[in-house]
CSV table of C-alpha atoms in Angstrom, one decimal:
chain,number,residue,atom,x,y,z
D,1264,MET,CA,97.2,134.9,-30.5
D,1265,LEU,CA,97.1,136.3,-26.9
D,1266,THR,CA,94.0,135.5,-25.0
D,1267,ASN,CA,92.8,135.9,-21.4
D,1268,ARG,CA,92.1,132.8,-19.3
D,1269,GLN,CA,88.6,132.6,-20.5
D,1270,GLY,CA,89.9,132.3,-24.1
D,1271,HIS,CA,88.9,135.8,-25.1
D,1272,PRO,CA,91.3,137.6,-27.5
D,1273,VAL,CA,93.4,140.3,-25.9
D,1274,THR,CA,93.6,143.1,-28.4
D,1275,ASN,CA,95.4,145.7,-26.3
D,1276,ASN,CA,97.8,144.4,-23.7
D,1277,HIS,CA,99.4,147.8,-23.0
D,1278,ASN,CA,96.7,150.1,-21.8
D,1279,VAL,CA,93.9,149.9,-19.2
D,1280,ARG,CA,90.5,151.6,-19.9
D,1281,THR,CA,90.4,155.1,-18.4
D,1282,VAL,CA,88.2,158.2,-18.5
D,1283,GLY,CA,90.3,160.0,-21.1
D,1284,ASN,CA,93.9,159.2,-21.6
D,1285,ARG,CA,94.8,160.9,-18.3
D,1286,GLY,CA,91.8,159.8,-16.3
D,1287,PRO,CA,91.1,157.3,-13.6
D,1288,ILE,CA,90.6,153.7,-14.6
D,1289,THR,CA,87.2,152.1,-14.4
D,1290,LEU,CA,86.0,149.0,-12.6
D,1291,GLU,CA,85.0,147.1,-15.7
D,1292,ASN,CA,88.7,146.6,-16.8
D,1293,TYR,CA,88.1,142.8,-16.9
D,1294,ASP,CA,91.4,141.9,-18.6
D,1295,TYR,CA,93.4,144.0,-16.2
D,1296,LEU,CA,91.5,142.7,-13.1
D,1297,GLU,CA,91.9,139.1,-14.2
D,1298,LYS,CA,95.6,139.6,-15.0
D,1299,ILE,CA,96.6,141.4,-11.8
D,1300,SER,CA,94.4,139.1,-9.6
D,1301,HIS,CA,96.1,136.0,-11.0
D,1302,PHE,CA,99.5,137.7,-10.6
D,1303,ASP,CA,98.8,138.5,-6.9
D,1304,ARG,CA,98.2,134.7,-6.4
D,1305,GLU,CA,100.8,133.2,-8.7
D,1306,ARG,CA,103.0,132.0,-5.9
D,1307,ILE,CA,102.0,129.0,-3.8
D,1308,PRO,CA,103.5,128.4,-0.4
D,1309,GLU,CA,107.2,127.6,-0.6
D,1310,ARG,CA,108.3,124.2,0.6
D,1311,VAL,CA,109.3,124.3,4.2
D,1312,VAL,CA,112.4,122.3,3.3
D,1313,HIS,CA,113.8,121.6,-0.2
D,1314,ALA,CA,112.5,124.9,-1.5
D,1315,ARG,CA,115.3,125.4,-4.0
D,1316,GLY,CA,115.1,122.8,-6.7
D,1317,ALA,CA,115.8,121.8,-10.3
D,1318,GLY,CA,114.2,119.0,-12.3
D,1319,ALA,CA,114.1,117.0,-15.5
D,1320,HIS,CA,112.2,114.2,-17.3
D,1321,GLY,CA,113.7,110.9,-18.4
D,1322,TYR,CA,113.3,107.2,-18.1
D,1323,PHE,CA,114.3,104.3,-15.9
D,1324,GLU,CA,115.5,101.1,-17.7
D,1325,ALA,CA,115.3,97.8,-15.8
D,1326,TYR,CA,118.0,95.1,-15.9
D,1327,GLY,CA,115.5,92.4,-15.0
D,1328,THR,CA,118.0,90.9,-12.5
D,1329,ALA,CA,119.4,91.6,-9.1
D,1330,GLY,CA,123.0,90.8,-9.7
D,1331,ASP,CA,123.1,87.1,-10.8
D,1332,GLU,CA,119.6,86.4,-9.5
D,1333,PRO,CA,116.2,87.0,-11.2
D,1334,ILE,CA,114.7,90.0,-9.6
D,1335,SER,CA,111.4,88.2,-9.1
D,1336,LYS,CA,113.2,86.3,-6.3
D,1337,TYR,CA,113.0,89.5,-4.2
D,1338,THR,CA,110.2,91.7,-5.6
D,1339,ARG,CA,107.1,91.3,-7.8
D,1340,ALA,CA,107.1,95.1,-8.8
D,1341,ASN,CA,106.4,95.1,-12.5
D,1342,LEU,CA,108.8,97.9,-13.4
D,1343,PHE,CA,111.8,95.8,-12.5
D,1344,GLN,CA,110.9,92.4,-14.1
D,1345,GLU,CA,111.7,92.7,-17.8
D,1346,LYS,CA,115.2,93.5,-19.1
D,1347,GLY,CA,115.2,96.7,-21.1
D,1348,LYS,CA,111.7,97.8,-19.8
D,1349,LYS,CA,111.5,101.6,-19.7
D,1350,THR,CA,109.5,103.6,-17.2
D,1351,PRO,CA,109.0,107.4,-17.5
D,1352,VAL,CA,110.4,109.4,-14.6
D,1353,PHE,CA,110.6,113.0,-13.3
D,1354,VAL,CA,113.5,113.9,-11.0
D,1355,ARG,CA,113.7,116.9,-8.7
D,1356,PHE,CA,117.1,117.8,-7.2
D,1357,SER,CA,117.1,120.3,-4.3
D,1358,SER,CA,118.9,121.9,-1.4
D,1359,VAL,CA,117.2,121.6,2.0
D,1360,VAL,CA,117.4,124.5,4.5
D,1361,HIS,CA,117.2,127.8,2.7
D,1362,GLY,CA,114.6,129.5,0.4
D,1363,GLY,CA,113.8,129.1,-3.3
D,1364,HIS,CA,116.4,131.5,-4.6
D,1365,SER,CA,119.2,130.6,-2.2
D,1366,PRO,CA,122.7,129.9,-3.5
D,1367,GLU,CA,123.3,126.3,-4.7
D,1368,THR,CA,126.7,126.2,-3.0
D,1369,LEU,CA,125.6,126.2,0.6
D,1370,ARG,CA,126.7,123.4,2.9
D,1371,ASP,CA,123.5,121.5,3.0
D,1372,PRO,CA,122.1,118.1,2.2
D,1373,ARG,CA,120.7,117.8,-1.3
D,1374,GLY,CA,117.4,116.2,-2.2
D,1375,PHE,CA,117.2,113.5,-4.9
D,1376,ALA,CA,113.5,112.6,-5.5
D,1377,VAL,CA,112.4,110.4,-8.4
D,1378,LYS,CA,108.8,109.9,-9.5
D,1379,PHE,CA,108.3,106.7,-11.5
D,1380,TYR,CA,105.2,106.7,-13.7
D,1381,THR,CA,104.7,102.9,-13.7
D,1382,GLU,CA,102.0,100.8,-15.3
D,1383,ASP,CA,100.7,100.2,-11.8
D,1384,GLY,CA,100.6,103.8,-10.7
D,1385,ASN,CA,103.2,106.2,-9.4
D,1386,TRP,CA,106.2,105.3,-7.2
D,1387,ASP,CA,108.1,108.0,-5.5
D,1388,LEU,CA,111.6,107.3,-4.3
D,1389,VAL,CA,112.3,110.3,-2.1
D,1390,GLY,CA,115.8,110.6,-0.8
D,1391,ASN,CA,119.0,112.7,-0.4
D,1392,ASN,CA,122.5,112.7,-1.8
D,1393,LEU,CA,123.9,111.6,1.6
D,1394,LYS,CA,123.0,108.1,2.6
D,1395,ILE,CA,122.2,108.7,6.2
D,1396,PHE,CA,120.3,111.3,8.3
D,1397,PHE,CA,120.7,113.4,11.5
D,1398,ILE,CA,118.0,111.7,13.6
D,1399,ARG,CA,116.2,108.4,13.9
D,1400,ASP,CA,112.9,109.5,15.4
D,1401,PRO,CA,110.5,111.7,13.4
D,1402,LEU,CA,109.4,113.6,16.6
D,1403,LYS,CA,112.6,115.5,16.4
D,1404,PHE,CA,112.4,116.5,12.8
D,1405,PRO,CA,110.7,120.0,13.4
D,1406,ASP,CA,113.4,120.7,16.0
D,1407,LEU,CA,116.2,119.7,13.7
D,1408,VAL,CA,114.9,122.0,10.9
D,1409,HIS,CA,114.3,124.9,13.2
D,1410,ALA,CA,117.9,124.7,14.5
D,1411,PHE,CA,119.2,124.8,10.9
D,1412,LYS,CA,116.8,127.5,9.7
D,1413,PRO,CA,117.6,131.2,10.2
D,1414,ASP,CA,117.2,132.6,13.7
D,1415,PRO,CA,113.6,133.6,14.2
D,1416,LEU,CA,114.7,137.0,15.6
D,1417,THR,CA,117.6,138.0,13.3
D,1418,ASN,CA,116.6,135.8,10.2
D,1419,VAL,CA,120.3,134.8,9.9
D,1420,GLN,CA,121.4,131.2,10.0
D,1421,ASP,CA,123.6,130.7,13.1
D,1422,GLY,CA,126.1,128.0,13.7
D,1423,GLU,CA,125.6,128.3,17.5
D,1424,ARG,CA,121.9,127.4,17.1
D,1425,ILE,CA,122.9,124.5,14.8
D,1426,PHE,CA,125.5,123.0,17.2
D,1427,ASP,CA,123.4,123.8,20.3
D,1428,PHE,CA,121.0,121.2,18.9
D,1429,ILE,CA,123.6,118.8,17.4
D,1430,SER,CA,125.7,118.8,20.5
D,1431,GLN,CA,122.7,117.4,22.4
D,1432,THR,CA,122.0,114.8,19.7
D,1433,PRO,CA,124.8,112.1,19.7
D,1434,GLU,CA,123.2,110.2,16.8
D,1435,ALA,CA,123.9,113.2,14.5
D,1436,MET,CA,127.7,112.8,14.7
D,1437,HIS,CA,127.8,110.6,11.6
D,1438,MET,CA,125.7,113.0,9.5
D,1439,ILE,CA,127.7,116.0,10.7
D,1440,THR,CA,130.9,114.2,9.7
D,1441,PHE,CA,129.6,113.9,6.1
D,1442,LEU,CA,128.0,117.3,6.0
D,1443,PHE,CA,131.1,119.3,7.1
D,1444,SER,CA,133.4,117.4,4.8
D,1445,PRO,CA,133.5,118.1,1.1
D,1446,TRP,CA,130.6,115.7,0.7
D,1447,GLY,CA,128.5,118.5,2.2
D,1448,ILE,CA,128.8,120.6,-1.0
D,1449,PRO,CA,128.3,118.6,-4.2
D,1450,ALA,CA,129.8,120.3,-7.2
D,1451,ASN,CA,126.6,120.0,-9.2
D,1452,TYR,CA,123.5,117.8,-9.5
D,1453,ARG,CA,124.8,115.6,-12.4
D,1454,GLN,CA,127.8,114.4,-10.4
D,1455,MET,CA,125.9,113.7,-7.2
D,1456,GLN,CA,125.0,110.5,-5.6
D,1457,GLY,CA,121.4,109.7,-4.5
D,1458,SER,CA,120.0,107.5,-1.8
D,1459,GLY,CA,116.7,106.4,-0.4
D,1460,VAL,CA,118.2,107.0,3.1
D,1461,ASN,CA,115.6,104.9,4.9
D,1462,THR,CA,115.3,101.1,4.8
D,1463,TYR,CA,112.4,99.8,2.7
D,1464,LYS,CA,111.1,96.4,1.8
D,1465,TRP,CA,110.7,94.4,-1.4
D,1466,VAL,CA,108.0,91.7,-1.5
D,1467,ASN,CA,107.8,88.8,-4.0
D,1468,LYS,CA,104.8,86.8,-5.3
D,1469,GLU,CA,104.9,84.5,-2.3
D,1470,GLY,CA,104.5,87.4,0.1
D,1471,THR,CA,108.1,87.1,1.4
D,1472,GLY,CA,109.7,90.4,2.3
D,1473,VAL,CA,113.3,91.5,2.4
D,1474,LEU,CA,114.9,94.8,3.6
D,1475,VAL,CA,116.4,97.0,0.9
D,1476,LYS,CA,118.3,100.2,0.6
D,1477,TYR,CA,118.4,102.2,-2.7
D,1478,HIS,CA,121.5,104.0,-4.1
D,1479,TRP,CA,121.9,106.1,-7.3
D,1480,GLU,CA,125.4,106.3,-8.6
D,1481,PRO,CA,126.2,108.9,-11.2
D,1482,LYS,CA,127.9,107.6,-14.4
D,1483,GLN,CA,129.4,111.1,-14.8
D,1484,GLY,CA,131.6,110.5,-11.7
D,1485,ILE,CA,131.3,112.1,-8.3
D,1486,ARG,CA,132.6,115.6,-7.6
D,1487,ASN,CA,132.4,117.7,-4.4
D,1488,LEU,CA,133.7,121.2,-3.6
D,1489,LYS,CA,135.9,122.5,-0.8
D,1490,GLN,CA,134.5,125.5,1.1
D,1491,ASP,CA,136.8,128.1,-0.6
D,1492,GLU,CA,136.0,126.7,-4.0
D,1493,ALA,CA,132.3,126.9,-3.3
D,1494,GLU,CA,132.7,130.5,-2.2
D,1495,GLN,CA,134.4,131.3,-5.5
D,1496,VAL,CA,131.6,129.7,-7.5
D,1497,GLN,CA,128.9,131.6,-5.5
D,1498,ALA,CA,130.7,134.9,-6.1
D,1499,LYS,CA,130.0,134.5,-9.8
D,1500,ASN,CA,126.9,132.3,-10.1
D,1501,PHE,CA,124.5,131.2,-7.4
D,1502,ASN,CA,122.4,129.2,-9.9
D,1503,HIS,CA,125.3,127.1,-11.1
D,1504,ALA,CA,123.8,123.6,-10.4
D,1505,THR,CA,120.5,124.4,-12.1
D,1506,GLN,CA,122.3,125.9,-15.0
D,1507,ASP,CA,124.7,123.0,-15.4
D,1508,LEU,CA,121.8,120.5,-15.4
D,1509,TYR,CA,119.7,122.4,-17.9
D,1510,GLU,CA,122.5,123.2,-20.3
D,1511,ALA,CA,123.8,119.6,-20.3
D,1512,ILE,CA,120.4,118.2,-21.2
D,1513,GLU,CA,119.8,120.9,-23.9
D,1514,LYS,CA,123.1,120.0,-25.7
D,1515,GLY,CA,122.3,116.3,-25.5
D,1516,ASP,CA,124.8,115.4,-22.8
D,1517,PHE,CA,122.1,113.4,-20.9
D,1518,PRO,CA,123.1,112.5,-17.3
D,1519,GLU,CA,122.8,108.9,-16.2
D,1520,TRP,CA,122.7,107.1,-12.9
D,1521,GLU,CA,122.8,103.4,-12.1
D,1522,LEU,CA,120.4,102.2,-9.4
D,1523,PHE,CA,121.8,99.7,-6.9
D,1524,VAL,CA,120.1,98.0,-4.0
D,1525,GLN,CA,121.4,96.4,-0.9
D,1526,ILE,CA,119.3,93.4,0.3
D,1527,LEU,CA,119.1,92.0,3.8
D,1528,SER,CA,116.7,89.4,5.3
D,1529,ASP,CA,113.8,90.9,7.2
D,1530,ASP,CA,114.8,90.3,10.9
D,1531,GLU,CA,116.6,92.1,13.7
D,1532,HIS,CA,120.1,90.9,12.8
D,1533,PRO,CA,121.5,90.7,16.4
D,1534,GLU,CA,125.0,90.0,14.9
D,1535,LEU,CA,125.3,93.6,13.9
D,1536,ASP,CA,126.4,96.4,16.3
D,1537,PHE,CA,123.6,98.6,15.0
D,1538,ASP,CA,120.0,98.3,14.1
D,1539,PRO,CA,119.6,97.9,10.3
D,1540,LEU,CA,116.5,100.1,10.4
D,1541,ASP,CA,118.5,103.0,11.9
D,1542,PRO,CA,118.7,105.8,9.3
D,1543,THR,CA,121.8,107.3,10.9
D,1544,LYS,CA,123.8,104.2,9.9
D,1545,LEU,CA,125.3,102.9,6.7
D,1546,TRP,CA,125.2,99.3,5.4
D,1547,TYR,CA,128.8,99.0,4.3
D,1548,LYS,CA,129.4,97.6,0.8
D,1549,GLU,CA,131.9,95.0,2.0
D,1550,ASP,CA,129.2,93.5,4.2
D,1551,PHE,CA,126.1,94.1,2.1
D,1552,PRO,CA,127.1,94.3,-1.6
D,1553,TRP,CA,125.5,96.9,-4.0
D,1554,VAL,CA,123.5,95.0,-6.5
D,1555,PRO,CA,122.7,96.8,-9.9
D,1556,VAL,CA,119.0,96.6,-10.9
D,1557,GLY,CA,118.7,99.4,-13.6
D,1558,LYS,CA,119.7,102.8,-14.9
D,1559,MET,CA,118.1,106.2,-15.2
D,1560,VAL,CA,118.7,108.7,-18.0
D,1561,LEU,CA,117.5,112.3,-17.9
D,1562,ASN,CA,116.8,113.6,-21.4
D,1563,LYS,CA,114.3,116.4,-21.4
D,1564,ASN,CA,114.1,119.7,-19.6
D,1565,PRO,CA,110.8,121.0,-18.1
D,1566,GLU,CA,108.7,123.1,-20.4
D,1567,ASP,CA,107.6,125.3,-17.5
D,1568,TYR,CA,109.5,125.5,-14.2
D,1569,PHE,CA,106.5,126.3,-12.0
D,1570,ALA,CA,104.1,123.8,-13.5
D,1571,GLU,CA,106.5,121.0,-13.2
D,1572,VAL,CA,109.5,121.6,-10.8
D,1573,GLU,CA,107.6,123.7,-8.3
D,1574,GLN,CA,104.3,121.9,-8.3
D,1575,VAL,CA,105.7,118.3,-8.5
D,1576,ALA,CA,104.7,116.6,-5.3
D,1577,PHE,CA,106.5,113.6,-3.8
D,1578,GLY,CA,105.7,111.3,-0.9
D,1579,THR,CA,107.4,108.3,0.7
D,1580,GLY,CA,104.0,106.6,1.0
D,1581,VAL,CA,103.7,106.5,-2.8
D,1582,ILE,CA,104.7,102.9,-3.6
D,1583,VAL,CA,103.5,100.2,-6.0
D,1584,ASP,CA,102.7,96.5,-5.5
D,1585,GLY,CA,105.9,94.6,-4.7
D,1586,LEU,CA,107.4,97.5,-2.6
D,1587,ASP,CA,106.6,98.0,1.1
D,1588,PHE,CA,107.6,100.0,4.2
D,1589,SER,CA,110.0,98.8,6.9
D,1590,ASP,CA,109.5,99.6,10.6
D,1591,ASP,CA,112.0,102.5,10.3
D,1592,LYS,CA,110.3,105.1,12.6
D,1593,LEU,CA,111.7,108.0,10.5
D,1594,LEU,CA,110.3,106.5,7.3
D,1595,GLN,CA,106.9,106.1,8.9
D,1596,GLY,CA,106.9,109.6,10.1
D,1597,ARG,CA,107.9,110.9,6.6
D,1598,THR,CA,105.1,108.9,5.0
D,1599,PHE,CA,102.5,111.0,6.8
D,1600,SER,CA,104.3,114.3,6.5
D,1601,TYR,CA,105.1,114.4,2.8
D,1602,SER,CA,101.6,113.9,1.4
D,1603,ASP,CA,100.1,116.1,4.2
D,1604,THR,CA,102.3,119.0,3.2
D,1605,GLN,CA,101.4,118.6,-0.5
D,1606,ARG,CA,97.7,119.0,0.2
D,1607,HIS,CA,98.5,122.2,2.1
D,1608,ARG,CA,101.1,123.6,-0.4
D,1609,VAL,CA,99.6,122.7,-3.7
D,1610,GLY,CA,96.0,121.8,-2.9
D,1611,THR,CA,93.6,118.9,-2.2
D,1612,ASN,CA,93.6,117.8,-5.9
D,1613,TYR,CA,97.3,118.1,-6.4
D,1614,LEU,CA,97.3,114.6,-7.9
D,1615,GLN,CA,95.2,115.9,-10.8
D,1616,LEU,CA,98.0,118.1,-12.0
D,1617,PRO,CA,99.8,116.6,-15.1
D,1618,ILE,CA,103.2,116.4,-13.4
D,1619,ASN,CA,101.7,114.4,-10.5
D,1620,SER,CA,99.1,112.4,-12.3
D,1621,PRO,CA,99.7,108.7,-12.9
D,1622,LYS,CA,100.0,107.7,-16.6
D,1623,LYS,CA,97.4,104.9,-16.0
D,1624,HIS,CA,93.6,105.5,-15.7
D,1625,VAL,CA,92.6,106.5,-12.2
D,1626,ALA,CA,89.3,105.4,-10.7
D,1627,THR,CA,88.3,106.5,-7.2
D,1628,ASN,CA,85.2,107.4,-5.2
D,1629,GLN,CA,86.8,110.6,-4.0
D,1630,ARG,CA,85.0,113.8,-5.1
D,1631,GLY,CA,85.2,117.5,-4.7
D,1632,GLY,CA,87.8,119.7,-3.1
D,1633,GLN,CA,89.4,122.9,-4.2
D,1634,MET,CA,90.4,123.0,-7.9
D,1635,GLU,CA,88.9,119.7,-8.9
D,1636,TYR,CA,88.6,119.7,-12.7
D,1637,ARG,CA,87.8,116.1,-13.4
D,1638,VAL,CA,86.2,113.2,-11.7
D,1639,ASP,CA,88.4,110.1,-11.3
D,1640,LYS,CA,85.9,107.4,-12.0
D,1641,GLY,CA,85.6,104.1,-13.8
D,1642,LYS,CA,85.0,104.1,-17.5
D,1643,SER,CA,81.6,102.4,-17.1
D,1644,GLN,CA,80.9,103.5,-13.6
D,1645,ASN,CA,77.3,104.4,-12.7
D,1646,PRO,CA,77.5,108.2,-12.2
D,1647,HIS,CA,75.0,107.9,-9.3
D,1648,VAL,CA,77.4,105.6,-7.3
D,1649,ASN,CA,80.4,107.1,-5.5
D,1650,TYR,CA,80.8,104.4,-2.8
D,1651,GLU,CA,81.8,100.8,-2.5
D,1652,PRO,CA,80.4,98.1,-2.3
D,1653,SER,CA,77.5,98.4,-4.7
D,1654,VAL,CA,75.4,96.3,-7.0
D,1655,LEU,CA,74.3,99.3,-9.0
D,1656,GLY,CA,77.4,99.7,-11.2
D,1657,GLY,CA,80.0,101.1,-8.7
D,1658,LEU,CA,83.7,100.4,-8.6
D,1659,LYS,CA,84.9,96.9,-7.6
D,1660,GLU,CA,88.0,96.1,-5.6
D,1661,SER,CA,91.1,95.3,-7.6
D,1662,LYS,CA,92.6,91.8,-7.5
D,1663,ASN,CA,95.9,91.2,-5.9
D,1664,ASP,CA,98.3,89.2,-8.1
D,1665,GLY,CA,100.5,88.1,-5.2
D,1666,ILE,CA,100.2,86.9,-1.6
D,1667,GLU,CA,99.9,89.7,0.9
D,1668,HIS,CA,103.0,90.4,3.0
D,1669,THR,CA,102.0,89.9,6.6
D,1670,PRO,CA,104.9,90.5,9.0
D,1671,ARG,CA,104.2,89.7,12.6
D,1672,ILE,CA,104.3,92.7,15.0
D,1673,GLU,CA,104.1,92.3,18.7
D,1674,GLY,CA,105.2,94.3,21.7
D,1675,ASN,CA,104.2,96.9,24.3
D,1676,LEU,CA,103.5,100.5,23.3
D,1677,VAL,CA,106.4,102.5,24.6
D,1678,ARG,CA,108.2,105.8,24.1
D,1679,GLU,CA,111.8,104.6,23.8
D,1680,THR,CA,114.7,104.8,21.5
D,1681,ILE,CA,116.1,101.7,19.8
D,1682,ASP,CA,118.5,99.4,21.8
D,1683,ARG,CA,121.6,99.3,19.5
D,1684,ARG,CA,122.3,103.0,19.1
D,1685,ASN,CA,126.1,102.9,18.7
D,1686,ASP,CA,126.0,106.7,18.0
D,1687,TYR,CA,129.8,107.0,17.5
D,1688,GLY,CA,131.1,103.9,15.8
D,1689,GLN,CA,130.3,104.6,12.2
D,1690,ALA,CA,131.1,108.3,12.5
D,1691,GLY,CA,134.6,107.3,13.5
D,1692,LYS,CA,134.8,104.8,10.8
D,1693,THR,CA,133.7,107.3,8.2
D,1694,TYR,CA,136.3,109.8,9.4
D,1695,ARG,CA,139.1,107.1,9.1
D,1696,ARG,CA,137.9,106.3,5.6
D,1697,PHE,CA,138.2,109.9,4.4
D,1698,SER,CA,141.3,111.0,2.4
D,1699,GLU,CA,143.7,113.3,4.3
D,1700,TRP,CA,142.5,116.3,2.4
D,1701,GLU,CA,138.9,115.5,3.3
D,1702,LYS,CA,139.8,115.2,7.0
D,1703,ASP,CA,141.6,118.6,6.8
D,1704,GLU,CA,138.6,120.2,5.2
D,1705,LEU,CA,136.2,118.6,7.7
D,1706,ILE,CA,138.2,120.0,10.7
D,1707,LYS,CA,138.5,123.4,9.1
D,1708,ASN,CA,134.8,123.7,8.4
D,1709,LEU,CA,133.9,122.5,11.9
D,1710,VAL,CA,136.3,124.9,13.6
D,1711,THR,CA,135.0,127.8,11.5
D,1712,THR,CA,131.4,127.1,12.5
D,1713,LEU,CA,132.0,126.2,16.1
D,1714,LYS,CA,134.5,129.0,17.1
D,1715,PRO,CA,131.8,131.6,17.7
D,1716,CYS,CA,129.8,129.1,19.9
D,1717,VAL,CA,129.8,129.2,23.7
D,1718,GLN,CA,132.5,127.0,25.1
D,1719,GLU,CA,130.0,124.5,26.6
D,1720,ILE,CA,128.8,123.7,23.0
D,1721,GLN,CA,132.4,123.4,21.8
D,1722,ASN,CA,133.4,121.1,24.7
D,1723,GLN,CA,130.4,118.9,24.1
D,1724,MET,CA,131.3,118.5,20.4
D,1725,VAL,CA,134.9,117.7,21.2
D,1726,ASN,CA,133.8,115.1,23.7
D,1727,HIS,CA,131.4,113.5,21.2
D,1728,LEU,CA,134.0,113.4,18.4
D,1729,ILE,CA,136.7,112.0,20.6
D,1730,GLN,CA,134.4,109.1,21.3
D,1731,CYS,CA,134.0,108.7,17.5
D,1732,ASP,CA,137.8,108.8,16.9
D,1733,LYS,CA,140.5,110.1,19.2
D,1734,ASP,CA,142.3,111.9,16.3
D,1735,TYR,CA,139.1,113.4,15.1
D,1736,GLY,CA,138.2,114.9,18.4
D,1737,THR,CA,141.7,116.0,19.3
D,1738,ARG,CA,142.2,117.8,16.0
D,1739,LEU,CA,138.9,119.7,16.5
D,1740,LYS,CA,140.0,120.6,20.1
D,1741,ASP,CA,143.4,121.9,18.8
D,1742,GLY,CA,141.8,123.8,16.0
D,1743,LEU,CA,139.3,125.5,18.4
D,1744,GLU,CA,142.1,126.4,20.8
D,1745,LYS,CA,144.1,128.1,18.0
D,1746,ALA,CA,141.0,129.9,16.7
D,1747,ARG,CA,139.7,131.0,20.1
D,1748,ASP,CA,141.9,134.1,20.4
D,1749,LYS,CA,141.5,135.1,16.7
D,1750,MET,CA,137.7,135.0,16.6
D,1751,SER,CA,136.3,138.3,15.8
D,1752,SER,CA,132.9,137.7,14.3
D,1753,ARG,CA,130.2,135.0,14.2
D,1754,ASN,CA,130.0,132.7,11.2
D,1755,SER,CA,127.3,130.4,10.1
D,1756,ILE,CA,127.4,127.1,8.2
D,1757,GLY,CA,127.2,128.9,4.8
D,1758,GLY,CA,128.9,128.2,1.5
D,1759,ASN,CA,128.9,129.9,-1.9
D,1760,ASP,CA,130.2,129.2,-5.6
D,1761,ALA,CA,132.0,130.2,-9.1
D,1762,ASP,CA,132.5,128.5,-12.5
D,1763,GLU,CA,136.3,128.5,-12.6
D,1764,ALA,CA,136.3,126.7,-9.2
D,1765,VAL,CA,134.2,124.0,-10.7
D,1766,ASN,CA,136.9,123.5,-13.2
D,1767,GLN,CA,139.5,123.6,-10.5
D,1768,ALA,CA,137.6,120.8,-8.7
D,1769,GLU,CA,138.5,118.5,-11.6
D,1770,GLN,CA,142.1,118.7,-10.4
D,1771,MET,CA,141.2,117.7,-6.8
D,1772,SER,CA,141.9,114.3,-5.4
D,1773,HIS,CA,139.2,111.9,-6.2
D,1774,PRO,CA,136.7,111.7,-3.2
D,1775,SER,CA,137.0,108.8,-0.9
D,1776,ASP,CA,134.5,105.9,-1.0
D,1777,PRO,CA,133.4,105.9,2.6
D,1778,TYR,CA,130.4,103.6,2.0
């Protein structure tokens, strides 16, 4: 039976009250006023980045080991300890730069965020499909996003703005190499890798920490699209990835990913030619093996897109005992930004929404705020006491089952970049690891986007890429020289899609393994 939000039955949902059937409506049209007032407010602010998304429920199943070792050697996090232990999860996949109804075929990183509802509270593993990032310092994040967002004057994304920023940012060469290759357009969400991107820590019961990187590997295989295939898909269906995920789950074809970690001792590792905390760098498999620790299965679609996919809120600061942060500057910047934006976008009490609320009982001394609908308090807590410490029946501190991880930190406060930048080495290595058809596609996409740019930007990009790999930069230079006379209009980074192209992609060469 239809009701209004007060629970009152709605007996006529087709006509407002008027003076006669032609007359003006009257102010006491409560059902109409409530319905239209809510409608006027039914959109919350869109995410600044990752606005377009799709999501699903599922579970994570632990292996109980890290390769041949008991996982307890590295972490005391409860969700990993017992073989076969299942933890509920919600996953949100997304594109980054454009708005909530933008095509899912654009050349763009993809978000891969997982919320684990563990017995110890929520853990959010918030990452992307690509395993590295454009920058290493969070101070530059707003500038990066502004450069990739549409022009504030024309509202059109502009390759010249993008490469104006990138050409001044040598550390971005590695990410650009991935983004403009076929890896920049995953064929769908089910056949897409995921990564934590940043370096994190695991901590065991003795309080010893190790550095870790997280990787999701799709059991469905990996598929990417060439630019022309993406454009064919977009011409017919700009929601193809969301539709593909939803329909696969509806018919019982549940997508799965295996979770791997790379483990490294927690020190500076001077033997490496890069800093292991640098998010623009890969830890190559041959040097740091991928160790399987569990698998994830997505087996249930959301019941309501807005309530779950749109209002789900992730944060890199949301970790559980046995997990910790590294000194990665970008990770520490993200850890403030994510939760801050959720309070702005969804509201002060966003953690009381069912999709965000932990599955365990929550007891805090926090009160009030917009849209509070319950008080998170202890089961036997004195209602007069909302502070700690107290002898009057207030909440007590929880006990720590393990020894606190206490890394030593010492140094002068400075504004400096890291010492081992090596901005070009891995970009060149990634280029050389690509298949020939991936290299061809990379050069074609770079030329298409760079050819409308002023020559100074073109020259800077050529110089950067020659330092990455001579063949890489020379091929870009030759391509730009050939295109220069033919250029007739400006092009942006774009990318679009169609269903038959997805089928054609099955016939493509298998993607390289550049990791």
